[in-house]
mmCIF file of C-alpha atoms and ligand atoms in Angstrom:
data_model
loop_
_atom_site.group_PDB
_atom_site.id
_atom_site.type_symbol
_atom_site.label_atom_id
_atom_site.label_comp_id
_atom_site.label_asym_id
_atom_site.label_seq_id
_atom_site.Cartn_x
_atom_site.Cartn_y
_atom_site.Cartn_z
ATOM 1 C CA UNK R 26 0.000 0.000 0.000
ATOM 2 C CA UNK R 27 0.961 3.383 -0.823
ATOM 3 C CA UNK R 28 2.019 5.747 2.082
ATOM 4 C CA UNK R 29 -0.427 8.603 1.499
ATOM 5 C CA UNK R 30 1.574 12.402 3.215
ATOM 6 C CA UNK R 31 -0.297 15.064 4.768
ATOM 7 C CA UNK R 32 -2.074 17.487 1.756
ATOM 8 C CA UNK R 33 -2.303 21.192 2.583
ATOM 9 C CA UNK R 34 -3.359 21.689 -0.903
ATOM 10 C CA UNK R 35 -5.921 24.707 -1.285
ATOM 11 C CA UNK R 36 -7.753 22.901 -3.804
ATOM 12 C CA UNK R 37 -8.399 20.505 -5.254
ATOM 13 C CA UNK R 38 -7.860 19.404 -1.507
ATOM 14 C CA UNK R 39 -7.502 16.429 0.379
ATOM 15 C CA UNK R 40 -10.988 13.759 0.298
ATOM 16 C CA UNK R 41 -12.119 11.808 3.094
ATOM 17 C CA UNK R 42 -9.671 8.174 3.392
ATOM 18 C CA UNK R 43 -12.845 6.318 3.669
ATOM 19 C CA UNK R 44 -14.414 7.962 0.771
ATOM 20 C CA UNK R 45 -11.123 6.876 -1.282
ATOM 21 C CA UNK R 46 -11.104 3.558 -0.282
ATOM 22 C CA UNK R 47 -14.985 3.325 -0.978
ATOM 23 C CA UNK R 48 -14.127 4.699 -4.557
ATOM 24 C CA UNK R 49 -11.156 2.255 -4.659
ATOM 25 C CA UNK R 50 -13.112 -1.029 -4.132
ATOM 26 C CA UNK R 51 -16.184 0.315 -6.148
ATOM 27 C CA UNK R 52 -14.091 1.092 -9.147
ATOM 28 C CA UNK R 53 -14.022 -1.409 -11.379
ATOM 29 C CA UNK R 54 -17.365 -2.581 -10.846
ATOM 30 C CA UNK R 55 -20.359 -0.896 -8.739
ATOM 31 C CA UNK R 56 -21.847 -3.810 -6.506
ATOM 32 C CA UNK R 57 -25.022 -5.329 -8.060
ATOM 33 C CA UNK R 58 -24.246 -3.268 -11.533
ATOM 34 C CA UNK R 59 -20.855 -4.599 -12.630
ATOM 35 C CA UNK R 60 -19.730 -1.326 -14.279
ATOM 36 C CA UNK R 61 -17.682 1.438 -13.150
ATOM 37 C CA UNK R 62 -19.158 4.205 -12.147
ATOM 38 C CA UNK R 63 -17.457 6.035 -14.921
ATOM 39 C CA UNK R 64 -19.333 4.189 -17.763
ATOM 40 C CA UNK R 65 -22.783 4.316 -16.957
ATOM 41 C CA UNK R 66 -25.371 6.287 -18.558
ATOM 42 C CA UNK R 67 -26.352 9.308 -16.622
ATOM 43 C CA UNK R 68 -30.320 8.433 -17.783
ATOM 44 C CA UNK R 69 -29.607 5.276 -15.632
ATOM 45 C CA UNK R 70 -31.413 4.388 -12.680
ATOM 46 C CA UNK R 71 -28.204 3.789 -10.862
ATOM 47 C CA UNK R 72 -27.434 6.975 -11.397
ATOM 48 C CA UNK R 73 -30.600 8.752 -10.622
ATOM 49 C CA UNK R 74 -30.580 7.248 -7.236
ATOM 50 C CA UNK R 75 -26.870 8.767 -6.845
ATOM 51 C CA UNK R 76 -27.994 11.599 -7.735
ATOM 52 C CA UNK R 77 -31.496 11.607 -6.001
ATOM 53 C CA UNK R 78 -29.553 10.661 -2.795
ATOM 54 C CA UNK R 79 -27.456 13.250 -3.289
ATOM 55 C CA UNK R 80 -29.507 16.102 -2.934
ATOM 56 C CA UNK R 81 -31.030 14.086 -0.288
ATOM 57 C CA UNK R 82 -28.221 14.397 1.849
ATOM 58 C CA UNK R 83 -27.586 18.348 1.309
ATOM 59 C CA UNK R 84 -31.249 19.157 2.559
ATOM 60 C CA UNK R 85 -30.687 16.447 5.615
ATOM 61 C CA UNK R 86 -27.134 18.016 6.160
ATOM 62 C CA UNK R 87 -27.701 21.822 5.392
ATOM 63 C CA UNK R 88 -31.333 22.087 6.600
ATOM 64 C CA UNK R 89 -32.133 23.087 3.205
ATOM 65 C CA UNK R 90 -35.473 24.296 3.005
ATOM 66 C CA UNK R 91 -38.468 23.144 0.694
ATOM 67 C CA UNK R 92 -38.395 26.786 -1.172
ATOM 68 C CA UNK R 93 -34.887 26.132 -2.235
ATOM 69 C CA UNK R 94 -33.330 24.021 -5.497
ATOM 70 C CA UNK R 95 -30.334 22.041 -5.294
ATOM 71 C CA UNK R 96 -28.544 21.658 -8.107
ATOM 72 C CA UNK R 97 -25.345 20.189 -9.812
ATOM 73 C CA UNK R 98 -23.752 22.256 -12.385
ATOM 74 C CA UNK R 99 -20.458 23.149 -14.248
ATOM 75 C CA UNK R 100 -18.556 25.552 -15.248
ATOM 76 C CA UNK R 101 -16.689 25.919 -11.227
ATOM 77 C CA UNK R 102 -17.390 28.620 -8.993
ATOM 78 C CA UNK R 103 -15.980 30.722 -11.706
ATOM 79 C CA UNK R 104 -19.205 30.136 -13.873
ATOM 80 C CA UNK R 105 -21.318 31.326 -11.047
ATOM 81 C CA UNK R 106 -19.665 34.482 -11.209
ATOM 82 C CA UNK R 107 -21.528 35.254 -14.663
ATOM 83 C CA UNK R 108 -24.889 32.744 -13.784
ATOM 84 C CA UNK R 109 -25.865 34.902 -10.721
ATOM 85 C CA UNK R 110 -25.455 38.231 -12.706
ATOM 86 C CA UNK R 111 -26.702 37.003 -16.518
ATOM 87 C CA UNK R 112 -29.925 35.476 -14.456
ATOM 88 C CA UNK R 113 -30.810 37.874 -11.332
ATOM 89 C CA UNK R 114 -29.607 41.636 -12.349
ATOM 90 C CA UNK R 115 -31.756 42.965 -14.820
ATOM 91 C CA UNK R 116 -30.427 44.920 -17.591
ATOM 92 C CA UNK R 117 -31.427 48.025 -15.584
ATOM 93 C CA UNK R 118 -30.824 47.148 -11.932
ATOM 94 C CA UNK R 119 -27.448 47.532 -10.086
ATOM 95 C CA UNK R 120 -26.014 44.953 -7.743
ATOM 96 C CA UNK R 121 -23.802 45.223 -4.176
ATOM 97 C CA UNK R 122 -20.640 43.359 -4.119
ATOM 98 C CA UNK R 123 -18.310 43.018 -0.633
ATOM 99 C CA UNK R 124 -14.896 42.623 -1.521
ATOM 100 C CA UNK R 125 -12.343 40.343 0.554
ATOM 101 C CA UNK R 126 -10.309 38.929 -1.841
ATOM 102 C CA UNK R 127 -9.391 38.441 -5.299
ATOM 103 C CA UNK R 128 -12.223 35.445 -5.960
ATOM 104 C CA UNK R 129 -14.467 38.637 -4.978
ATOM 105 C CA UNK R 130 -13.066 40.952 -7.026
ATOM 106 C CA UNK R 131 -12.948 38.313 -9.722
ATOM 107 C CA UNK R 132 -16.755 37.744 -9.421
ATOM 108 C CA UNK R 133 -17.479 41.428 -9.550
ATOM 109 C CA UNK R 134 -15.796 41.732 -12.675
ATOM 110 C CA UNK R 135 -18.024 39.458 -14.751
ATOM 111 C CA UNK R 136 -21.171 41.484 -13.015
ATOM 112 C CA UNK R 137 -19.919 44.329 -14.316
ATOM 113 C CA UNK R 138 -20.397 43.391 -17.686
ATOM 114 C CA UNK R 139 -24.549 42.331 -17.113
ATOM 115 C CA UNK R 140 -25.338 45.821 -15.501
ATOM 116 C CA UNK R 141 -24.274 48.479 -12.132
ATOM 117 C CA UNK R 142 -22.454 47.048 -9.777
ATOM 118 C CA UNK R 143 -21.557 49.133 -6.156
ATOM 119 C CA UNK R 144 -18.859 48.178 -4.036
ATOM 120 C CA UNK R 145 -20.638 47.695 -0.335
ATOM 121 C CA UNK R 146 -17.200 47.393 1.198
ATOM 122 C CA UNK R 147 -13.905 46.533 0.734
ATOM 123 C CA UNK R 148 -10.879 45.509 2.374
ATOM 124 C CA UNK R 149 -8.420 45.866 -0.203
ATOM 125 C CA UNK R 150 -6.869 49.068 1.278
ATOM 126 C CA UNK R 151 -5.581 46.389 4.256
ATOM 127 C CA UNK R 152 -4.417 43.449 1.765
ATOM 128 C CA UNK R 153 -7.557 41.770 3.163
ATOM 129 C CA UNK R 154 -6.755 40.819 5.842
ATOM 130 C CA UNK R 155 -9.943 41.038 7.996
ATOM 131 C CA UNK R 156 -13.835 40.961 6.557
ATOM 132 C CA UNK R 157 -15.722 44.024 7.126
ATOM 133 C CA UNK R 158 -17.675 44.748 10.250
ATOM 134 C CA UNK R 159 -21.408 45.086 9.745
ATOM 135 C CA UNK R 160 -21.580 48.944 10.276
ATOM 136 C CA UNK R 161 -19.035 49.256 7.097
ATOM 137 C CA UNK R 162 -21.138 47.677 4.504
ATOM 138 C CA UNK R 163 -22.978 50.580 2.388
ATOM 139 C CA UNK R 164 -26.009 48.463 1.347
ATOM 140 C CA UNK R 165 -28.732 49.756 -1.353
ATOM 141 C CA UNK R 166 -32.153 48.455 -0.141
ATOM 142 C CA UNK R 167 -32.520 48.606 -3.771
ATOM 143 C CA UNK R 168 -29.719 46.510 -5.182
ATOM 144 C CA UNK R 169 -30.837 42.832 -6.922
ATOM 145 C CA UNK R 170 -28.749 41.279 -4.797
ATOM 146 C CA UNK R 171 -25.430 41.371 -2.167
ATOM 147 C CA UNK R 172 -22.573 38.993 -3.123
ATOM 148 C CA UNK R 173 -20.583 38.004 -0.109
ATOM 149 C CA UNK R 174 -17.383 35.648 -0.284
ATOM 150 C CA UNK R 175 -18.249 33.297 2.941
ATOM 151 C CA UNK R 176 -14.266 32.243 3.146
ATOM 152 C CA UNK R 177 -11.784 33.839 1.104
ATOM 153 C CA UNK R 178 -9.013 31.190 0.297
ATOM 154 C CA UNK R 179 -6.141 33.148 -0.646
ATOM 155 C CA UNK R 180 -5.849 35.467 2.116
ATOM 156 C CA UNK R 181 -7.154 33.267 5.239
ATOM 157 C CA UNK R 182 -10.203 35.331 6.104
ATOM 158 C CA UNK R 183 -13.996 33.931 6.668
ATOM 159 C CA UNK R 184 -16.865 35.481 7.856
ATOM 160 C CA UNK R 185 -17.788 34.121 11.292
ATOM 161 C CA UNK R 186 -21.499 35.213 10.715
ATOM 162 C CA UNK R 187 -24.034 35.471 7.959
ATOM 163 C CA UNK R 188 -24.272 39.193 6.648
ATOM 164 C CA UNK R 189 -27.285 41.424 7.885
ATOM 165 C CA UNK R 190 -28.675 42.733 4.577
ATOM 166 C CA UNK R 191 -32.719 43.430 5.066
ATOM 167 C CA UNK R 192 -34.887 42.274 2.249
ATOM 168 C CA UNK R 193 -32.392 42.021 -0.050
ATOM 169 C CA UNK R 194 -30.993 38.472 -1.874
ATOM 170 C CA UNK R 195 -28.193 37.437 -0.237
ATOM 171 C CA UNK R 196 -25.505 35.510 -2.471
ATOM 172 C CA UNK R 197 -22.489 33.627 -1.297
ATOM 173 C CA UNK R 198 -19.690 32.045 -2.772
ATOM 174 C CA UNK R 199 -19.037 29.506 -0.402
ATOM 175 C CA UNK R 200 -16.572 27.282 -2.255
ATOM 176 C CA UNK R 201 -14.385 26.948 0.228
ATOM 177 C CA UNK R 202 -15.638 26.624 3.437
ATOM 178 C CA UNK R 203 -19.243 25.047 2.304
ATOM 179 C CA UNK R 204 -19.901 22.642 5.287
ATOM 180 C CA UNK R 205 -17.618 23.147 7.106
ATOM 181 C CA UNK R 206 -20.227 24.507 9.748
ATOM 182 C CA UNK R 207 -23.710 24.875 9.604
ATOM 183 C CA UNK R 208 -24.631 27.054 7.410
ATOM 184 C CA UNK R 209 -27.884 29.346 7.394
ATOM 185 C CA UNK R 210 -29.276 28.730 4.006
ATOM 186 C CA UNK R 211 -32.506 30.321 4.928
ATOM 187 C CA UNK R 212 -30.526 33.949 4.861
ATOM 188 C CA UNK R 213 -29.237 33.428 1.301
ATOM 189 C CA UNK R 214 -30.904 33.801 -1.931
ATOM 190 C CA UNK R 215 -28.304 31.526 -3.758
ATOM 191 C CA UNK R 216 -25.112 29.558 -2.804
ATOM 192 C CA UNK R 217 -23.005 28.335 -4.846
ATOM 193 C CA UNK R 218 -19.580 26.392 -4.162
ATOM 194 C CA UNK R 219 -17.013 24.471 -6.777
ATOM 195 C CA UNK R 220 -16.743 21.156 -5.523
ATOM 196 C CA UNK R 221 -12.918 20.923 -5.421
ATOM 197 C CA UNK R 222 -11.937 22.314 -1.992
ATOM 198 C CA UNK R 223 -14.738 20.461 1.070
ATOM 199 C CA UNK R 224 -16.992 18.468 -1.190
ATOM 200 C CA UNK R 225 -15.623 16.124 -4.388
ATOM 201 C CA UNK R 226 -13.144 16.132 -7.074
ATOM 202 C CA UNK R 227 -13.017 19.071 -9.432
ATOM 203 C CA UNK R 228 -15.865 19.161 -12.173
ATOM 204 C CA UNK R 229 -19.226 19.426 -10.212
ATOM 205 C CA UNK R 230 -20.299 23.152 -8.791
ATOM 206 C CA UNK R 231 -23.391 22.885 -6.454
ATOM 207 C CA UNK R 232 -25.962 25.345 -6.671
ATOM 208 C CA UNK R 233 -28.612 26.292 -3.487
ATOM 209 C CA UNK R 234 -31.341 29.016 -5.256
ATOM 210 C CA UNK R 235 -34.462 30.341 -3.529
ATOM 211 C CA UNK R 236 -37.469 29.513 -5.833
ATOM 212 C CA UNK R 237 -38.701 32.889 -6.040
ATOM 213 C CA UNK R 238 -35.327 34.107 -7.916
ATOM 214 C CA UNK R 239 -35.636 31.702 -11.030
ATOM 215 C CA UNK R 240 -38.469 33.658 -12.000
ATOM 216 C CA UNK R 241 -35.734 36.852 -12.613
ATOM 217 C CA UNK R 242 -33.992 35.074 -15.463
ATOM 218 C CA UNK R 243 -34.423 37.309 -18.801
ATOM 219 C CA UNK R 244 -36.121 35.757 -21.621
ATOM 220 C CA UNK R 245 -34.042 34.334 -24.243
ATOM 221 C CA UNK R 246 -30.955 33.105 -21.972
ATOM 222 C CA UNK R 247 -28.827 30.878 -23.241
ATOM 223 C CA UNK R 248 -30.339 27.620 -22.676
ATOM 224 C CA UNK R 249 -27.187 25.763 -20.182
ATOM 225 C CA UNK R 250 -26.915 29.120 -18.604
ATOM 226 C CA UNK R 251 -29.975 29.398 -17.154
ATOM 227 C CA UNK R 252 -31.037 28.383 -14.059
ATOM 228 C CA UNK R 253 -34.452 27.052 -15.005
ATOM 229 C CA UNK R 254 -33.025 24.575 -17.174
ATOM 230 C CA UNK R 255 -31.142 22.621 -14.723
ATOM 231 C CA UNK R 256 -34.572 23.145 -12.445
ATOM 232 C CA UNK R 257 -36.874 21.727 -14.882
ATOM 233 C CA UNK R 258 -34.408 18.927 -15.584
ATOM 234 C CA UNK R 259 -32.834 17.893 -11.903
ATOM 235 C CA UNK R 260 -29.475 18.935 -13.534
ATOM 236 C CA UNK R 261 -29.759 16.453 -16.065
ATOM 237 C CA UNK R 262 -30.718 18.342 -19.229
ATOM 238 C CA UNK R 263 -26.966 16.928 -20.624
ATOM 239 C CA UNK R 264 -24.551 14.890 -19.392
ATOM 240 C CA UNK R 265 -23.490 15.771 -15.753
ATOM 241 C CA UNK R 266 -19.754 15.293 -14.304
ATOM 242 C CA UNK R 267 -21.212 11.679 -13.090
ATOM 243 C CA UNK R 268 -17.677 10.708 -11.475
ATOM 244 C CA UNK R 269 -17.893 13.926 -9.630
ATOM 245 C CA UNK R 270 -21.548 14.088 -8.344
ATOM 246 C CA UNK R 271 -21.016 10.091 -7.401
ATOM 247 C CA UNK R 272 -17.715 10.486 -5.079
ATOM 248 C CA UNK R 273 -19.933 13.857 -3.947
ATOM 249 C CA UNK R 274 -22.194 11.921 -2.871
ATOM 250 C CA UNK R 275 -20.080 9.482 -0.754
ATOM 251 C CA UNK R 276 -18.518 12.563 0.942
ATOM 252 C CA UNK R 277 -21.862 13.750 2.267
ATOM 253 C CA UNK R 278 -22.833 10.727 3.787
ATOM 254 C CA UNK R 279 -19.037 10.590 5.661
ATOM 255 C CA UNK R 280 -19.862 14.138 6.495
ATOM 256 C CA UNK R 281 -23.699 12.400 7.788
ATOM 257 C CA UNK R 282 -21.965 9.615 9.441
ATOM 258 C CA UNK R 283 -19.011 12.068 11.151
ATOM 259 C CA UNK R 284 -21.980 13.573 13.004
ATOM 260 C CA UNK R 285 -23.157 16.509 10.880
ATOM 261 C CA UNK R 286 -22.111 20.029 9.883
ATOM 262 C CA UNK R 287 -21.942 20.744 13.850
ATOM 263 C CA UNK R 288 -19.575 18.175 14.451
ATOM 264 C CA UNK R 289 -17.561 19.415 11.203
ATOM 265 C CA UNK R 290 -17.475 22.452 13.064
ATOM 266 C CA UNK R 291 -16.053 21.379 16.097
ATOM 267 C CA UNK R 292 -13.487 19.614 14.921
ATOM 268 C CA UNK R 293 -12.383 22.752 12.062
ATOM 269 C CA UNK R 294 -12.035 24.847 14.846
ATOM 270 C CA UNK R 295 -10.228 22.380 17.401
ATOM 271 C CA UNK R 296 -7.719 22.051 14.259
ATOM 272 C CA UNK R 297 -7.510 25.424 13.479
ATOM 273 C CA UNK R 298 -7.334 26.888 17.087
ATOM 274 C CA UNK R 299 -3.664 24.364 17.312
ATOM 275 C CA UNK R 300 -2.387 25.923 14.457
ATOM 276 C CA UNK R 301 -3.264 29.383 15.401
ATOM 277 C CA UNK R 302 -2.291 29.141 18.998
ATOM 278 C CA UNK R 303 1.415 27.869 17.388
ATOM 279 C CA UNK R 304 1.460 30.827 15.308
ATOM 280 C CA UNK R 305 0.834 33.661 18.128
ATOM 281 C CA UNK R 306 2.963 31.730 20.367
ATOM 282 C CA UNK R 307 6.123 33.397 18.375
ATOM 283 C CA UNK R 308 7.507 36.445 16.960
ATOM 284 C CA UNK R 309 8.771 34.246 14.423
ATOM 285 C CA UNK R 310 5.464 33.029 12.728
ATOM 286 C CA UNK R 311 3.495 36.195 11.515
ATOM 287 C CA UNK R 312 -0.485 35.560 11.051
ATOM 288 C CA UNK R 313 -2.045 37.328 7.968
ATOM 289 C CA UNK R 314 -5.702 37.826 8.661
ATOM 290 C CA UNK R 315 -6.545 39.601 11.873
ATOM 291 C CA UNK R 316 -7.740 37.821 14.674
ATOM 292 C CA UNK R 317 -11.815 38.218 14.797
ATOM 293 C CA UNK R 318 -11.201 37.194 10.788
ATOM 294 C CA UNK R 319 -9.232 34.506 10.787
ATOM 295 C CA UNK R 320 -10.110 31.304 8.797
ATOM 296 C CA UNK R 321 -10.970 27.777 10.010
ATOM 297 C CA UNK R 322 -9.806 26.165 6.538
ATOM 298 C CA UNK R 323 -6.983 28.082 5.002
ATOM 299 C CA UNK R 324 -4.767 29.146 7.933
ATOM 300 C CA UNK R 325 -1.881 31.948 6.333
ATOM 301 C CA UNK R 326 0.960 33.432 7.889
ATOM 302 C CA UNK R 327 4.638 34.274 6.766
ATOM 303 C CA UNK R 328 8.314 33.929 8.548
ATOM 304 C CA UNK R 329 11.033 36.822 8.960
ATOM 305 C CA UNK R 330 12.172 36.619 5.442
ATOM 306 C CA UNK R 331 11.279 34.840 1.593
ATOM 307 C CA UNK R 332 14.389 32.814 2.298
ATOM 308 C CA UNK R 333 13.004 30.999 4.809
ATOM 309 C CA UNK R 334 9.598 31.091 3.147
ATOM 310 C CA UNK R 335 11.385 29.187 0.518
ATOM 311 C CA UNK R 336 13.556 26.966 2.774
ATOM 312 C CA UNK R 337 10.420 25.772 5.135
ATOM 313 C CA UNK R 338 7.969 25.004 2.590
ATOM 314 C CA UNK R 339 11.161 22.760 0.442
ATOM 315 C CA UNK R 340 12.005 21.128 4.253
ATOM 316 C CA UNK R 341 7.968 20.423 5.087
ATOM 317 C CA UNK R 342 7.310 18.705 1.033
ATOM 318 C CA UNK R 343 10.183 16.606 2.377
ATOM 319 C CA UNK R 344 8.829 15.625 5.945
ATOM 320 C CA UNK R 345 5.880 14.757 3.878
ATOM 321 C CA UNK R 346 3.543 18.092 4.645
ATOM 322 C CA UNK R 347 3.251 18.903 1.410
ATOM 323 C CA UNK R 348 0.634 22.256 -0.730
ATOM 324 C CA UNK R 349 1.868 24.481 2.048
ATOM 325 C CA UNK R 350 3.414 27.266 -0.463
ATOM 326 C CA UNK R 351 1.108 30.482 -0.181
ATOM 327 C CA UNK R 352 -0.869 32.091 -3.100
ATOM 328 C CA UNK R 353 1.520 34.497 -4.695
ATOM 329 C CA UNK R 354 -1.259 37.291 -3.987
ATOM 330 C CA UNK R 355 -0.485 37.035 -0.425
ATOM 331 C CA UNK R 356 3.132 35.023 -0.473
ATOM 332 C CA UNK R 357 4.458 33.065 2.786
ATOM 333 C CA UNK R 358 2.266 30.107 4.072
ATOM 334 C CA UNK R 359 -0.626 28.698 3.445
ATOM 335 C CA UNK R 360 -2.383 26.009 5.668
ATOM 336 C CA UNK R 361 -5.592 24.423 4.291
ATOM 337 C CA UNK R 362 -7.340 21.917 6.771
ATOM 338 C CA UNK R 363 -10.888 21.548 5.127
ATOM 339 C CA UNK R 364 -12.695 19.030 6.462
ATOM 340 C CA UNK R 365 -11.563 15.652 5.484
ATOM 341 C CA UNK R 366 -7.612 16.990 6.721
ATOM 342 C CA UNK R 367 -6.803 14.896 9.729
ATOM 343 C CA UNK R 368 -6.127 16.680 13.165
ATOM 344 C CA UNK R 369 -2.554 14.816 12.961
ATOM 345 C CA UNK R 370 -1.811 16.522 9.723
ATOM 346 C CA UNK R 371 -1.892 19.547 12.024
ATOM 347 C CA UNK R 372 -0.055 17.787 14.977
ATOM 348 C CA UNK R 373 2.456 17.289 12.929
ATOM 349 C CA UNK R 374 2.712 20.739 11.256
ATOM 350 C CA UNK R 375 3.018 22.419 14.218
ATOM 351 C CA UNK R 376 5.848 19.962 15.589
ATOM 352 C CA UNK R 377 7.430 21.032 12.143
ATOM 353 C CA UNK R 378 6.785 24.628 12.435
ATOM 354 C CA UNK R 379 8.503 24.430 16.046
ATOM 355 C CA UNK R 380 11.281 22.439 15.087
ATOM 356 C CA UNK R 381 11.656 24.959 12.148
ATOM 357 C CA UNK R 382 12.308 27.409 13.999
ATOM 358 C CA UNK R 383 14.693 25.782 16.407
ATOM 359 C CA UNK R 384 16.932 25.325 14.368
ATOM 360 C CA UNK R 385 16.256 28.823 11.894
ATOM 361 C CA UNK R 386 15.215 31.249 14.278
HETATM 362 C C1 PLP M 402 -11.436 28.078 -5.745
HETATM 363 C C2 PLP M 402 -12.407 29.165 -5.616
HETATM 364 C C3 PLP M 402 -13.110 29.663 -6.722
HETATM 365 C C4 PLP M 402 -12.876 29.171 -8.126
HETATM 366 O O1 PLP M 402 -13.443 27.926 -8.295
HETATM 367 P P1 PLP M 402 -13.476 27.184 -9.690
HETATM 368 O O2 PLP M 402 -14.386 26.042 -9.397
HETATM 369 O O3 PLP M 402 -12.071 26.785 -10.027
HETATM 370 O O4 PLP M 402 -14.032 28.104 -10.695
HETATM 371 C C5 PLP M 402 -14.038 30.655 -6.511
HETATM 372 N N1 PLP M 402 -14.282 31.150 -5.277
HETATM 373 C C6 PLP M 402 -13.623 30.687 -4.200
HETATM 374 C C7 PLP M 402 -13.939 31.268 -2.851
HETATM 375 C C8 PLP M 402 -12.671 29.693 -4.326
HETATM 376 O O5 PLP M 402 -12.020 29.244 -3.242
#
């Protein structure tokens, strides 16, 4: 058997063991079907009960309620960013954006091109390193919608509660920290996460939409971009990442299994309290978010120089911690412990990190 190391990777991230070994034994032949998984038809009834289950499990898991669709789309996050414009800001309306981080800035960029967008806040000026406080956020009651980065993966930043924003739709990008802690779907118009970082391999991007919003898409859309579409036909109008949505489906009953979305939350903050509590306990390990901002799944901080940047993420790929380079936006380290990475992974970091500087400090 292969050793497997410890995977810091920011995405596509570590999966649950079980869920690999699951895949593993399944592979060549689903039991009772005698086919892999990757060459059925998606029309088949295997498959619809994959996928049936599926959303099954995210309204269990997420107390989704009965006004909301769940679907499985493509296209990544990065899709979303044009979907949620192209289908709920009409030609003449204007939008509200929060800005934390360049997947924010990224997702403004393509609503910019559908119609007016305003810039509720942003924390840019401080290299993003904390979310806005609630008093900061210059909201239009008339806006089509607020768009609100839950975690923000390259800096280290997550909200630790849902933005206030009266009657208006609330839309999150949650693709990297989607549950990883319960998560209040009944405050958000639409969610939307790639699958890549706490749910599945790449390919699959789940969608959570309020009813009441599919009726905003403009006549005439393009038929795959639409959200009605993949509504009318439960995300099977053509052929769906079925690889994807299948080992998706196997992670959400782990998650079910683990104990639920609060027990995911326990443990992501047990993990990342260790890691953060090695980090203040030095001069020599610098935290980039600020403190009330701080992340649960992509911990970041740098060392005294890029030298040693350089030298401790080349020493930690060799003591098998490996994915722990930073995102050149932000540089130094970067620390993701989603939810399948093992509480030993972080043990064993912070022995590293203390060791590190031992003998560099
Ligand atoms: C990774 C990431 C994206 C981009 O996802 P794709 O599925 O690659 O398009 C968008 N937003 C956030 C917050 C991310 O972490």
């Amino acid at each position: 058997m292969t050793e497997r190391i410890f995977n810091f990777s920011a995405g596509p991230a570590v999966l649950p063991l079980a869920v690999l070994e699951e895949v593993q034994r399944d592979l060549l032949a689903l039991p009772g079907v005698g086919m892999s998984i990757m060459e059925i038809s998606h029309r088949s009834k295997t498959f619809d009960e994959i996928i049936v289950n599926a959303e099954s499990n995210i309204r269990q898991l997420a107390n989704v309620p009965d006004n909301y669709r769940v679907l499985f789309l493509q296209g990544g996050a990065s899709l979303q960013f044009s979907m949620v414009p192209m289908n709920l800001l009409p030609a003449n309306g204007k939008a509200d954006y929060i800005i934390t981080g360049g997947w924010s800035k990224k997702a403004m960029k393509e609503a910019q091109k559908c119609g007016q967008v305003n810039v509720a806040a942003s924390t840019e000026s401080e290299k993003f390193t904390r979310i806005p406080t609630p008093d900061e956020l210059r909201l239009d009651p008339e806006a089509a919608y607020v768009h609100y980065t839950t975690n923000n993966t390259l800096y280290g930043t997550q909200w630790q509660q849902t933005p206030t924003v009266g009657n208006v739709a609330l839309v999150a990008d949650a693709s990297s920290d989607i549950f990883s802690r319960p998560l209040e779907v009944q405050k958000h118009g639409l969610i939307y996460a790639g699958a890549q970082k706490n749910l599945a391999p790449a390919g699959v991007t789940l969608v959570i939409i309020r009813e009441d919003l599919l009726a905003r898409s403009p006549q005439g859309m393009h038929t795959m971009l639409d959200y009605n579409t993949h509504v009318k036909e439960r995300s099977l109008y053509n052929t769906p990442p079925v690889f994807s949505i299948y080992v998706m489906g196997l992670v959400l009953k782990w998650l079910l299994a683990e104990g639920g979305l609060a027990t995911m939350a326990q443990r992501n903050e047990a993990k990342a309290a260790l890691l953060y509590a090695a980090i203040d306990a030095t001069e020599f390990y610098r935290p980039h978010a600020v403190a009330d901002s701080r992340s649960r799944m992509n911990v970041t901080f740098r060392l005294p120089s890029e030298e040693l940047e350089k030298q401790f993420v080349a020493q930690a790929t060799k003591a098998g911690l490996d994915g722990l380079k930073g995102h050149r936006s932000v540089g130094g380290i970067r620390a993701s412990i989603y939810n399948a990475f093992p509480q030993t992974g972080v043990e064993a970091l912070v022995s590293f990190m203390q060791e590190f500087e031992r003998t560099n400090g």
